[in-house]
């Protein structure tokens, strides 16, 4: 028995500050047509697909900040994508900056079914970076300034005959992200990322280490929860700020089965059997049989570290 899903990881190259939503959507539509020609069932786009990674810019005027946010989804700029995907019968996911009707700001991703209906929404929980200008950094990473922490938790949804979840970028570095979805039976996690090629606080941490940590985090999360993980980059240089690409599809055993070769718009395709998640869930990661929750209290009882007393 197999439940095969043909997945297209739709990596995006850089989106410059001056690039319009319409121009980006045209690029997304090109990738969607490639996915159609490969008979994909699902297409996954990156974090903040519609705009440049604007949290690198220090802004004080809320009107200037809000220009990077979407108030409705779908909206005039993105409706062509929803319509074309529904015409092709292809489900998809992408990230964008969400401004809610009551004025909240989130780093958001959505899951859209084959009929063009939004069936799931996730709001980024683990916001990296800082909220004030930090002159000690080589560049800014102001996600804590422009976004609120996600308020939806880590939900999963039944779609395409399986159980799907989402997370966003820095979430992939936190094991709690995967485990909360793993405890809901997730079989495929889709995520996007915008990862600067260099650590703004440690210049010797460059692209090679960043790629290593990307693979390490995603492979571990997949293996330890026996789930597929599709991690899709927006990469390349945005207004002189390089970001790693390296989109990957990882199987439930933690193996990379597909990887992008470029730093541009690139579709990588893989046939993912959702039934391949079963063996791990029924043996080594049979949570019900093996977990000992009586010893895990610290994970939810405390936020920071409580070290032992000095001897
Ligand atoms: N970007 C980066 C990411 O998690 C980061 C931020 C990079 C945090 C490296 C820690 C280490 O890939 C986003 N957008 O979260």
PDB file of C-alpha atoms and ligand atoms in Angstrom:
ATOM      1  CA  UNK A   1       0.000   0.000   0.000  1.00  0.00           C
ATOM      2  CA  UNK A   2       1.307   3.476  -0.716  1.00  0.00           C
ATOM      3  CA  UNK A   3      -0.122   6.959  -0.561  1.00  0.00           C
ATOM      4  CA  UNK A   4       2.096   8.765  -3.062  1.00  0.00           C
ATOM      5  CA  UNK A   5       2.215  12.557  -3.150  1.00  0.00           C
ATOM      6  CA  UNK A   6       4.291  14.188  -5.869  1.00  0.00           C
ATOM      7  CA  UNK A   7       5.771  17.252  -4.189  1.00  0.00           C
ATOM      8  CA  UNK A   8       7.296  20.264  -5.919  1.00  0.00           C
ATOM      9  CA  UNK A   9       9.569  22.355  -3.710  1.00  0.00           C
ATOM     10  CA  UNK A  10       9.412  25.747  -5.424  1.00  0.00           C
ATOM     11  CA  UNK A  11      12.578  27.532  -4.355  1.00  0.00           C
ATOM     12  CA  UNK A  12      12.638  31.253  -5.090  1.00  0.00           C
ATOM     13  CA  UNK A  13      15.672  33.324  -5.903  1.00  0.00           C
ATOM     14  CA  UNK A  14      16.033  36.794  -4.415  1.00  0.00           C
ATOM     15  CA  UNK A  15      13.148  39.267  -4.268  1.00  0.00           C
ATOM     16  CA  UNK A  16      14.580  42.782  -4.418  1.00  0.00           C
ATOM     17  CA  UNK A  17      13.084  45.554  -2.305  1.00  0.00           C
ATOM     18  CA  UNK A  18      11.783  47.263  -5.449  1.00  0.00           C
ATOM     19  CA  UNK A  19      10.112  44.161  -6.879  1.00  0.00           C
ATOM     20  CA  UNK A  20       6.307  44.246  -7.042  1.00  0.00           C
ATOM     21  CA  UNK A  21       3.972  41.565  -5.671  1.00  0.00           C
ATOM     22  CA  UNK A  22       2.743  41.107  -9.272  1.00  0.00           C
ATOM     23  CA  UNK A  23       6.258  40.363 -10.517  1.00  0.00           C
ATOM     24  CA  UNK A  24       6.796  37.828  -7.738  1.00  0.00           C
ATOM     25  CA  UNK A  25       3.462  36.129  -8.431  1.00  0.00           C
ATOM     26  CA  UNK A  26       4.464  35.802 -12.099  1.00  0.00           C
ATOM     27  CA  UNK A  27       7.572  33.923 -10.962  1.00  0.00           C
ATOM     28  CA  UNK A  28       5.438  31.751  -8.685  1.00  0.00           C
ATOM     29  CA  UNK A  29       3.109  31.015 -11.618  1.00  0.00           C
ATOM     30  CA  UNK A  30       6.092  29.953 -13.747  1.00  0.00           C
ATOM     31  CA  UNK A  31       7.096  27.485 -11.046  1.00  0.00           C
ATOM     32  CA  UNK A  32       3.475  26.315 -10.811  1.00  0.00           C
ATOM     33  CA  UNK A  33       3.462  25.588 -14.563  1.00  0.00           C
ATOM     34  CA  UNK A  34       6.667  23.564 -14.165  1.00  0.00           C
ATOM     35  CA  UNK A  35       4.960  21.686 -11.317  1.00  0.00           C
ATOM     36  CA  UNK A  36       1.978  21.061 -13.585  1.00  0.00           C
ATOM     37  CA  UNK A  37       4.243  19.608 -16.276  1.00  0.00           C
ATOM     38  CA  UNK A  38       5.696  17.280 -13.641  1.00  0.00           C
ATOM     39  CA  UNK A  39       2.183  16.325 -12.498  1.00  0.00           C
ATOM     40  CA  UNK A  40       2.804  17.559  -8.940  1.00  0.00           C
ATOM     41  CA  UNK A  41       0.054  17.235  -6.336  1.00  0.00           C
ATOM     42  CA  UNK A  42       1.500  19.870  -3.980  1.00  0.00           C
ATOM     43  CA  UNK A  43       3.780  22.898  -4.454  1.00  0.00           C
ATOM     44  CA  UNK A  44       5.647  24.463  -1.508  1.00  0.00           C
ATOM     45  CA  UNK A  45       6.914  28.059  -1.697  1.00  0.00           C
ATOM     46  CA  UNK A  46       9.213  29.853   0.814  1.00  0.00           C
ATOM     47  CA  UNK A  47       8.718  32.060   3.860  1.00  0.00           C
ATOM     48  CA  UNK A  48       7.670  35.654   3.030  1.00  0.00           C
ATOM     49  CA  UNK A  49       7.517  34.644  -0.620  1.00  0.00           C
ATOM     50  CA  UNK A  50       5.749  37.815  -1.812  1.00  0.00           C
ATOM     51  CA  UNK A  51       8.338  40.349  -0.677  1.00  0.00           C
ATOM     52  CA  UNK A  52      11.966  40.880   0.053  1.00  0.00           C
ATOM     53  CA  UNK A  53      13.061  39.818   3.555  1.00  0.00           C
ATOM     54  CA  UNK A  54      12.132  43.251   4.933  1.00  0.00           C
ATOM     55  CA  UNK A  55      13.022  42.494   8.608  1.00  0.00           C
ATOM     56  CA  UNK A  56      16.603  43.279   7.593  1.00  0.00           C
ATOM     57  CA  UNK A  57      15.578  46.972   7.351  1.00  0.00           C
ATOM     58  CA  UNK A  58      15.117  49.204  10.433  1.00  0.00           C
ATOM     59  CA  UNK A  59      11.839  51.112  10.087  1.00  0.00           C
ATOM     60  CA  UNK A  60      10.108  53.421  12.552  1.00  0.00           C
ATOM     61  CA  UNK A  61       7.069  54.478  10.526  1.00  0.00           C
ATOM     62  CA  UNK A  62       4.289  51.878  10.916  1.00  0.00           C
ATOM     63  CA  UNK A  63       2.785  52.880   7.549  1.00  0.00           C
ATOM     64  CA  UNK A  64       6.120  52.011   5.932  1.00  0.00           C
ATOM     65  CA  UNK A  65       6.201  48.694   7.801  1.00  0.00           C
ATOM     66  CA  UNK A  66       2.589  47.875   6.876  1.00  0.00           C
ATOM     67  CA  UNK A  67       3.321  48.193   3.142  1.00  0.00           C
ATOM     68  CA  UNK A  68       5.077  44.812   3.434  1.00  0.00           C
ATOM     69  CA  UNK A  69       1.940  43.136   4.870  1.00  0.00           C
ATOM     70  CA  UNK A  70      -1.141  41.561   3.243  1.00  0.00           C
ATOM     71  CA  UNK A  71      -4.553  42.394   4.727  1.00  0.00           C
ATOM     72  CA  UNK A  72      -6.509  39.801   2.774  1.00  0.00           C
ATOM     73  CA  UNK A  73      -5.574  36.384   1.348  1.00  0.00           C
ATOM     74  CA  UNK A  74      -6.186  35.743  -1.477  1.00  0.00           C
ATOM     75  CA  UNK A  75      -5.990  39.325  -2.670  1.00  0.00           C
ATOM     76  CA  UNK A  76      -5.699  41.100  -6.005  1.00  0.00           C
ATOM     77  CA  UNK A  77      -2.009  40.277  -6.417  1.00  0.00           C
ATOM     78  CA  UNK A  78      -2.248  36.603  -5.404  1.00  0.00           C
ATOM     79  CA  UNK A  79      -5.649  35.642  -6.832  1.00  0.00           C
ATOM     80  CA  UNK A  80      -4.083  34.581 -10.187  1.00  0.00           C
ATOM     81  CA  UNK A  81      -2.027  31.999  -8.286  1.00  0.00           C
ATOM     82  CA  UNK A  82      -5.057  30.610  -6.447  1.00  0.00           C
ATOM     83  CA  UNK A  83      -7.071  30.468  -9.678  1.00  0.00           C
ATOM     84  CA  UNK A  84      -4.345  28.800 -11.767  1.00  0.00           C
ATOM     85  CA  UNK A  85      -3.565  26.257  -9.035  1.00  0.00           C
ATOM     86  CA  UNK A  86      -7.260  25.360  -8.724  1.00  0.00           C
ATOM     87  CA  UNK A  87      -7.482  25.053 -12.519  1.00  0.00           C
ATOM     88  CA  UNK A  88      -4.575  22.604 -12.412  1.00  0.00           C
ATOM     89  CA  UNK A  89      -5.905  20.867  -9.286  1.00  0.00           C
ATOM     90  CA  UNK A  90      -2.647  21.494  -7.411  1.00  0.00           C
ATOM     91  CA  UNK A  91      -2.479  22.176  -3.668  1.00  0.00           C
ATOM     92  CA  UNK A  92       0.106  24.682  -2.473  1.00  0.00           C
ATOM     93  CA  UNK A  93       1.616  26.481   0.495  1.00  0.00           C
ATOM     94  CA  UNK A  94       3.400  29.821   0.780  1.00  0.00           C
ATOM     95  CA  UNK A  95       4.456  32.328   3.394  1.00  0.00           C
ATOM     96  CA  UNK A  96       3.610  36.016   3.653  1.00  0.00           C
ATOM     97  CA  UNK A  97       3.426  38.867   6.163  1.00  0.00           C
ATOM     98  CA  UNK A  98      -0.129  38.922   7.552  1.00  0.00           C
ATOM     99  CA  UNK A  99      -1.876  42.011   8.980  1.00  0.00           C
ATOM    100  CA  UNK A 100      -5.139  40.961  10.609  1.00  0.00           C
ATOM    101  CA  UNK A 101      -8.314  43.109  10.420  1.00  0.00           C
ATOM    102  CA  UNK A 102      -7.809  44.022  14.104  1.00  0.00           C
ATOM    103  CA  UNK A 103      -4.242  45.159  13.501  1.00  0.00           C
ATOM    104  CA  UNK A 104      -2.041  42.228  14.497  1.00  0.00           C
ATOM    105  CA  UNK A 105       1.107  41.370  12.513  1.00  0.00           C
ATOM    106  CA  UNK A 106       2.299  37.804  11.929  1.00  0.00           C
ATOM    107  CA  UNK A 107       4.853  35.914   9.828  1.00  0.00           C
ATOM    108  CA  UNK A 108       2.305  33.526   8.328  1.00  0.00           C
ATOM    109  CA  UNK A 109       1.998  30.567   5.982  1.00  0.00           C
ATOM    110  CA  UNK A 110      -1.107  28.986   4.505  1.00  0.00           C
ATOM    111  CA  UNK A 111      -2.065  25.601   3.091  1.00  0.00           C
ATOM    112  CA  UNK A 112      -4.398  25.703   0.069  1.00  0.00           C
ATOM    113  CA  UNK A 113      -6.191  22.597  -1.224  1.00  0.00           C
ATOM    114  CA  UNK A 114      -6.576  21.439  -4.828  1.00  0.00           C
ATOM    115  CA  UNK A 115      -9.733  23.526  -5.130  1.00  0.00           C
ATOM    116  CA  UNK A 116      -8.000  26.790  -4.150  1.00  0.00           C
ATOM    117  CA  UNK A 117      -9.480  26.874  -0.627  1.00  0.00           C
ATOM    118  CA  UNK A 118      -7.313  27.946   2.340  1.00  0.00           C
ATOM    119  CA  UNK A 119      -7.526  24.897   4.621  1.00  0.00           C
ATOM    120  CA  UNK A 120      -4.776  25.794   7.068  1.00  0.00           C
ATOM    121  CA  UNK A 121      -2.955  28.783   8.520  1.00  0.00           C
ATOM    122  CA  UNK A 122       0.179  28.867  10.666  1.00  0.00           C
ATOM    123  CA  UNK A 123       1.803  31.869  12.342  1.00  0.00           C
ATOM    124  CA  UNK A 124       5.526  31.691  13.133  1.00  0.00           C
ATOM    125  CA  UNK A 125       6.086  30.903  16.813  1.00  0.00           C
ATOM    126  CA  UNK A 126       9.881  31.107  17.146  1.00  0.00           C
ATOM    127  CA  UNK A 127      10.757  34.645  16.061  1.00  0.00           C
ATOM    128  CA  UNK A 128      14.546  35.088  15.844  1.00  0.00           C
ATOM    129  CA  UNK A 129      16.486  38.315  15.997  1.00  0.00           C
ATOM    130  CA  UNK A 130      15.698  41.472  17.969  1.00  0.00           C
ATOM    131  CA  UNK A 131      13.273  44.418  18.200  1.00  0.00           C
ATOM    132  CA  UNK A 132      15.542  47.499  18.340  1.00  0.00           C
ATOM    133  CA  UNK A 133      18.373  48.609  16.054  1.00  0.00           C
ATOM    134  CA  UNK A 134      21.481  46.713  17.111  1.00  0.00           C
ATOM    135  CA  UNK A 135      24.651  48.433  15.933  1.00  0.00           C
ATOM    136  CA  UNK A 136      26.760  45.496  17.090  1.00  0.00           C
ATOM    137  CA  UNK A 137      25.338  43.372  14.289  1.00  0.00           C
ATOM    138  CA  UNK A 138      26.694  43.322  10.736  1.00  0.00           C
ATOM    139  CA  UNK A 139      23.058  43.608   9.605  1.00  0.00           C
ATOM    140  CA  UNK A 140      19.663  43.711  11.276  1.00  0.00           C
ATOM    141  CA  UNK A 141      17.190  40.865  11.805  1.00  0.00           C
ATOM    142  CA  UNK A 142      14.131  42.658  13.222  1.00  0.00           C
ATOM    143  CA  UNK A 143      11.469  39.924  13.218  1.00  0.00           C
ATOM    144  CA  UNK A 144      10.724  40.580  16.907  1.00  0.00           C
ATOM    145  CA  UNK A 145      10.051  44.218  15.957  1.00  0.00           C
ATOM    146  CA  UNK A 146       7.648  43.642  13.089  1.00  0.00           C
ATOM    147  CA  UNK A 147       5.872  40.387  14.023  1.00  0.00           C
ATOM    148  CA  UNK A 148       4.019  39.079  17.041  1.00  0.00           C
ATOM    149  CA  UNK A 149       4.707  35.493  18.095  1.00  0.00           C
ATOM    150  CA  UNK A 150       2.286  33.091  16.457  1.00  0.00           C
ATOM    151  CA  UNK A 151      -0.981  32.483  18.363  1.00  0.00           C
ATOM    152  CA  UNK A 152      -2.197  29.341  16.566  1.00  0.00           C
ATOM    153  CA  UNK A 153       0.218  26.767  17.996  1.00  0.00           C
ATOM    154  CA  UNK A 154       1.378  23.982  15.669  1.00  0.00           C
ATOM    155  CA  UNK A 155      -1.827  22.571  14.113  1.00  0.00           C
ATOM    156  CA  UNK A 156      -2.050  19.810  11.508  1.00  0.00           C
ATOM    157  CA  UNK A 157      -4.657  19.226   8.807  1.00  0.00           C
ATOM    158  CA  UNK A 158      -5.974  16.251   6.838  1.00  0.00           C
ATOM    159  CA  UNK A 159      -5.492  16.859   3.131  1.00  0.00           C
ATOM    160  CA  UNK A 160      -4.458  14.871   0.023  1.00  0.00           C
ATOM    161  CA  UNK A 161      -5.117  11.638   1.956  1.00  0.00           C
ATOM    162  CA  UNK A 162      -2.578  12.463   4.674  1.00  0.00           C
ATOM    163  CA  UNK A 163      -1.810  14.603   7.718  1.00  0.00           C
ATOM    164  CA  UNK A 164       0.066  17.845   6.953  1.00  0.00           C
ATOM    165  CA  UNK A 165       1.650  20.503   9.141  1.00  0.00           C
ATOM    166  CA  UNK A 166       3.547  23.738   8.658  1.00  0.00           C
ATOM    167  CA  UNK A 167       6.265  25.725  10.333  1.00  0.00           C
ATOM    168  CA  UNK A 168       8.434  28.673   9.254  1.00  0.00           C
ATOM    169  CA  UNK A 169      12.185  29.140   9.049  1.00  0.00           C
ATOM    170  CA  UNK A 170      13.632  29.503  12.550  1.00  0.00           C
ATOM    171  CA  UNK A 171      10.916  27.121  13.848  1.00  0.00           C
ATOM    172  CA  UNK A 172      12.836  24.314  12.061  1.00  0.00           C
ATOM    173  CA  UNK A 173      15.728  24.720  14.520  1.00  0.00           C
ATOM    174  CA  UNK A 174      13.525  23.917  17.544  1.00  0.00           C
ATOM    175  CA  UNK A 175      12.713  20.242  18.233  1.00  0.00           C
ATOM    176  CA  UNK A 176       9.481  21.230  19.998  1.00  0.00           C
ATOM    177  CA  UNK A 177       8.125  22.369  16.627  1.00  0.00           C
ATOM    178  CA  UNK A 178       8.308  18.900  15.094  1.00  0.00           C
ATOM    179  CA  UNK A 179       7.335  16.972  18.217  1.00  0.00           C
ATOM    180  CA  UNK A 180       4.095  18.889  18.814  1.00  0.00           C
ATOM    181  CA  UNK A 181       3.082  18.005  15.235  1.00  0.00           C
ATOM    182  CA  UNK A 182       4.517  14.500  15.619  1.00  0.00           C
ATOM    183  CA  UNK A 183       2.184  13.996  18.581  1.00  0.00           C
ATOM    184  CA  UNK A 184      -0.679  14.764  16.183  1.00  0.00           C
ATOM    185  CA  UNK A 185       0.466  12.125  13.688  1.00  0.00           C
ATOM    186  CA  UNK A 186       1.951  14.503  11.112  1.00  0.00           C
ATOM    187  CA  UNK A 187       3.160  12.786   7.934  1.00  0.00           C
ATOM    188  CA  UNK A 188       4.500  15.787   6.008  1.00  0.00           C
ATOM    189  CA  UNK A 189       5.700  19.169   7.311  1.00  0.00           C
ATOM    190  CA  UNK A 190       6.135  21.958   4.786  1.00  0.00           C
ATOM    191  CA  UNK A 191       8.206  25.024   5.605  1.00  0.00           C
ATOM    192  CA  UNK A 192       9.878  27.986   3.989  1.00  0.00           C
ATOM    193  CA  UNK A 193      12.986  29.862   5.069  1.00  0.00           C
ATOM    194  CA  UNK A 194      14.948  33.065   4.463  1.00  0.00           C
ATOM    195  CA  UNK A 195      18.349  32.403   6.031  1.00  0.00           C
ATOM    196  CA  UNK A 196      21.134  34.993   5.842  1.00  0.00           C
ATOM    197  CA  UNK A 197      24.332  33.402   4.513  1.00  0.00           C
ATOM    198  CA  UNK A 198      26.409  34.791   7.382  1.00  0.00           C
ATOM    199  CA  UNK A 199      25.747  35.103  11.102  1.00  0.00           C
ATOM    200  CA  UNK A 200      25.301  38.832  11.826  1.00  0.00           C
ATOM    201  CA  UNK A 201      26.982  38.312  15.221  1.00  0.00           C
ATOM    202  CA  UNK A 202      29.782  35.946  14.209  1.00  0.00           C
ATOM    203  CA  UNK A 203      31.205  36.584  10.744  1.00  0.00           C
ATOM    204  CA  UNK A 204      33.151  33.318  10.676  1.00  0.00           C
ATOM    205  CA  UNK A 205      29.805  31.475  10.583  1.00  0.00           C
ATOM    206  CA  UNK A 206      29.290  31.523   6.821  1.00  0.00           C
ATOM    207  CA  UNK A 207      27.244  29.700   4.169  1.00  0.00           C
ATOM    208  CA  UNK A 208      28.847  26.284   4.705  1.00  0.00           C
ATOM    209  CA  UNK A 209      27.906  26.205   8.402  1.00  0.00           C
ATOM    210  CA  UNK A 210      24.484  27.676   7.638  1.00  0.00           C
ATOM    211  CA  UNK A 211      23.780  24.924   5.114  1.00  0.00           C
ATOM    212  CA  UNK A 212      25.018  22.332   7.651  1.00  0.00           C
ATOM    213  CA  UNK A 213      22.646  23.644  10.355  1.00  0.00           C
ATOM    214  CA  UNK A 214      19.774  23.767   7.871  1.00  0.00           C
ATOM    215  CA  UNK A 215      20.231  20.120   6.901  1.00  0.00           C
ATOM    216  CA  UNK A 216      20.934  19.019  10.488  1.00  0.00           C
ATOM    217  CA  UNK A 217      17.768  20.649  11.852  1.00  0.00           C
ATOM    218  CA  UNK A 218      15.443  19.411   9.114  1.00  0.00           C
ATOM    219  CA  UNK A 219      16.869  15.886   8.942  1.00  0.00           C
ATOM    220  CA  UNK A 220      16.694  15.498  12.732  1.00  0.00           C
ATOM    221  CA  UNK A 221      13.117  16.747  12.877  1.00  0.00           C
ATOM    222  CA  UNK A 222      12.049  14.384  10.111  1.00  0.00           C
ATOM    223  CA  UNK A 223      13.772  11.322  11.572  1.00  0.00           C
ATOM    224  CA  UNK A 224      12.778  11.886  15.208  1.00  0.00           C
ATOM    225  CA  UNK A 225       9.098  12.183  14.257  1.00  0.00           C
ATOM    226  CA  UNK A 226       9.063   9.819  11.276  1.00  0.00           C
ATOM    227  CA  UNK A 227       7.680  12.481   8.952  1.00  0.00           C
ATOM    228  CA  UNK A 228       8.488  13.954   5.550  1.00  0.00           C
ATOM    229  CA  UNK A 229       9.823  17.520   5.702  1.00  0.00           C
ATOM    230  CA  UNK A 230       9.896  19.854   2.699  1.00  0.00           C
ATOM    231  CA  UNK A 231      12.116  22.895   3.391  1.00  0.00           C
ATOM    232  CA  UNK A 232      12.083  25.598   0.717  1.00  0.00           C
ATOM    233  CA  UNK A 233      14.384  28.615   0.538  1.00  0.00           C
ATOM    234  CA  UNK A 234      14.145  32.101  -0.776  1.00  0.00           C
ATOM    235  CA  UNK A 235      17.861  32.456  -1.546  1.00  0.00           C
ATOM    236  CA  UNK A 236      20.404  34.577  -3.366  1.00  0.00           C
ATOM    237  CA  UNK A 237      21.341  38.205  -2.838  1.00  0.00           C
ATOM    238  CA  UNK A 238      18.543  40.653  -1.942  1.00  0.00           C
ATOM    239  CA  UNK A 239      19.813  44.225  -2.290  1.00  0.00           C
ATOM    240  CA  UNK A 240      23.292  43.018  -1.487  1.00  0.00           C
ATOM    241  CA  UNK A 241      22.276  40.750   1.389  1.00  0.00           C
ATOM    242  CA  UNK A 242      23.066  37.088   0.574  1.00  0.00           C
ATOM    243  CA  UNK A 243      20.796  34.291   1.760  1.00  0.00           C
ATOM    244  CA  UNK A 244      21.445  30.567   1.446  1.00  0.00           C
ATOM    245  CA  UNK A 245      19.320  28.464  -0.877  1.00  0.00           C
ATOM    246  CA  UNK A 246      19.725  24.694  -0.529  1.00  0.00           C
ATOM    247  CA  UNK A 247      16.050  23.683  -0.489  1.00  0.00           C
ATOM    248  CA  UNK A 248      15.642  20.041   0.482  1.00  0.00           C
ATOM    249  CA  UNK A 249      13.072  17.264   0.683  1.00  0.00           C
ATOM    250  CA  UNK A 250      13.794  14.881   3.574  1.00  0.00           C
ATOM    251  CA  UNK A 251      12.182  11.456   4.030  1.00  0.00           C
ATOM    252  CA  UNK A 252      10.887   9.989   7.323  1.00  0.00           C
ATOM    253  CA  UNK A 253      14.248   8.278   7.899  1.00  0.00           C
ATOM    254  CA  UNK A 254      15.983  11.663   7.837  1.00  0.00           C
ATOM    255  CA  UNK A 255      17.571  11.206   4.412  1.00  0.00           C
ATOM    256  CA  UNK A 256      17.789  14.069   1.923  1.00  0.00           C
ATOM    257  CA  UNK A 257      16.074  12.733  -1.212  1.00  0.00           C
ATOM    258  CA  UNK A 258      16.090  15.939  -3.271  1.00  0.00           C
ATOM    259  CA  UNK A 259      18.124  19.166  -3.069  1.00  0.00           C
ATOM    260  CA  UNK A 260      18.192  22.378  -5.074  1.00  0.00           C
ATOM    261  CA  UNK A 261      21.281  22.956  -7.192  1.00  0.00           C
ATOM    262  CA  UNK A 262      20.995  26.713  -7.731  1.00  0.00           C
ATOM    263  CA  UNK A 263      20.285  29.879  -5.746  1.00  0.00           C
ATOM    264  CA  UNK A 264      17.487  30.900  -8.092  1.00  0.00           C
ATOM    265  CA  UNK A 265      13.892  30.002  -8.932  1.00  0.00           C
ATOM    266  CA  UNK A 266      14.090  26.228  -9.079  1.00  0.00           C
ATOM    267  CA  UNK A 267      11.576  23.411  -8.737  1.00  0.00           C
ATOM    268  CA  UNK A 268      12.757  20.181  -7.163  1.00  0.00           C
ATOM    269  CA  UNK A 269      10.324  17.266  -7.415  1.00  0.00           C
ATOM    270  CA  UNK A 270      10.030  14.049  -5.460  1.00  0.00           C
ATOM    271  CA  UNK A 271       7.425  11.293  -5.083  1.00  0.00           C
ATOM    272  CA  UNK A 272       6.757  11.095  -1.348  1.00  0.00           C
ATOM    273  CA  UNK A 273       5.011   7.981  -0.042  1.00  0.00           C
ATOM    274  CA  UNK A 274       3.135   9.013   3.102  1.00  0.00           C
ATOM    275  CA  UNK A 275       3.010   5.335   4.106  1.00  0.00           C
ATOM    276  CA  UNK A 276       6.810   5.501   4.477  1.00  0.00           C
ATOM    277  CA  UNK A 277       6.137   7.286   7.786  1.00  0.00           C
ATOM    278  CA  UNK A 278       4.426   4.223   9.286  1.00  0.00           C
ATOM    279  CA  UNK A 279       7.408   2.028  10.161  1.00  0.00           C
ATOM    280  CA  UNK A 280       9.096   4.663  12.328  1.00  0.00           C
ATOM    281  CA  UNK A 281       5.820   5.628  14.000  1.00  0.00           C
ATOM    282  CA  UNK A 282       5.102   1.948  14.768  1.00  0.00           C
ATOM    283  CA  UNK A 283       8.585   1.026  16.015  1.00  0.00           C
ATOM    284  CA  UNK A 284      11.387   3.272  17.266  1.00  0.00           C
ATOM    285  CA  UNK A 285       9.175   6.387  17.483  1.00  0.00           C
ATOM    286  CA  UNK A 286       6.007   4.706  18.694  1.00  0.00           C
ATOM    287  CA  UNK A 287       5.421   7.617  21.090  1.00  0.00           C
ATOM    288  CA  UNK A 288       2.699   5.889  23.108  1.00  0.00           C
ATOM    289  CA  UNK A 289       4.935   2.906  23.861  1.00  0.00           C
ATOM    290  CA  UNK A 290       8.228   4.706  24.478  1.00  0.00           C
ATOM    291  CA  UNK A 291       7.735   8.264  25.763  1.00  0.00           C
ATOM    292  CA  UNK A 292       8.038   8.911  29.501  1.00  0.00           C
ATOM    293  CA  UNK A 293       6.247  12.193  29.999  1.00  0.00           C
ATOM    294  CA  UNK A 294       6.712  12.087  33.762  1.00  0.00           C
ATOM    295  CA  UNK A 295      10.336  13.149  33.122  1.00  0.00           C
ATOM    296  CA  UNK A 296       9.683  15.875  30.542  1.00  0.00           C
ATOM    297  CA  UNK A 297       8.210  18.566  32.828  1.00  0.00           C
ATOM    298  CA  UNK A 298      10.983  21.103  32.296  1.00  0.00           C
ATOM    299  CA  UNK A 299      10.141  21.334  28.601  1.00  0.00           C
ATOM    300  CA  UNK A 300       6.878  23.144  29.327  1.00  0.00           C
ATOM    301  CA  UNK A 301       7.440  24.270  32.936  1.00  0.00           C
ATOM    302  CA  UNK A 302      10.390  26.579  32.232  1.00  0.00           C
ATOM    303  CA  UNK A 303      11.463  28.917  29.414  1.00  0.00           C
ATOM    304  CA  UNK A 304      15.118  29.519  30.212  1.00  0.00           C
ATOM    305  CA  UNK A 305      17.857  27.454  31.842  1.00  0.00           C
ATOM    306  CA  UNK A 306      17.882  26.549  35.555  1.00  0.00           C
ATOM    307  CA  UNK A 307      21.453  25.453  36.313  1.00  0.00           C
ATOM    308  CA  UNK A 308      22.414  23.327  39.338  1.00  0.00           C
ATOM    309  CA  UNK A 309      23.607  25.236  42.472  1.00  0.00           C
ATOM    310  CA  UNK A 310      27.340  25.966  42.776  1.00  0.00           C
ATOM    311  CA  UNK A 311      29.098  23.306  44.854  1.00  0.00           C
TER     312      UNK A 311
HETATM  313  N1  LIG B   1      15.931  33.319   9.455  1.00  0.00           N
HETATM  314  C1  LIG B   1      16.984  32.649  10.097  1.00  0.00           C
HETATM  315  C2  LIG B   1      16.715  31.160  10.270  1.00  0.00           C
HETATM  316  O1  LIG B   1      16.286  30.692  11.323  1.00  0.00           O
HETATM  317  C3  LIG B   1      18.498  32.520  11.971  1.00  0.00           C
HETATM  318  C4  LIG B   1      17.380  33.293  11.374  1.00  0.00           C
HETATM  319  C5  LIG B   1      19.588  32.137  11.197  1.00  0.00           C
HETATM  320  C6  LIG B   1      18.404  32.162  13.279  1.00  0.00           C
HETATM  321  C7  LIG B   1      20.605  31.383  11.784  1.00  0.00           C
HETATM  322  C8  LIG B   1      19.406  31.408  13.887  1.00  0.00           C
HETATM  323  C9  LIG B   1      20.533  31.028  13.136  1.00  0.00           C
HETATM  324  O2  LIG B   1      17.027  30.461   9.305  1.00  0.00           O
HETATM  325  C10 LIG B   1      14.612  33.369   9.768  1.00  0.00           C
HETATM  326  N2  LIG B   1      13.837  34.066   8.933  1.00  0.00           N
HETATM  327  O3  LIG B   1      14.160  32.856  10.776  1.00  0.00           O
END
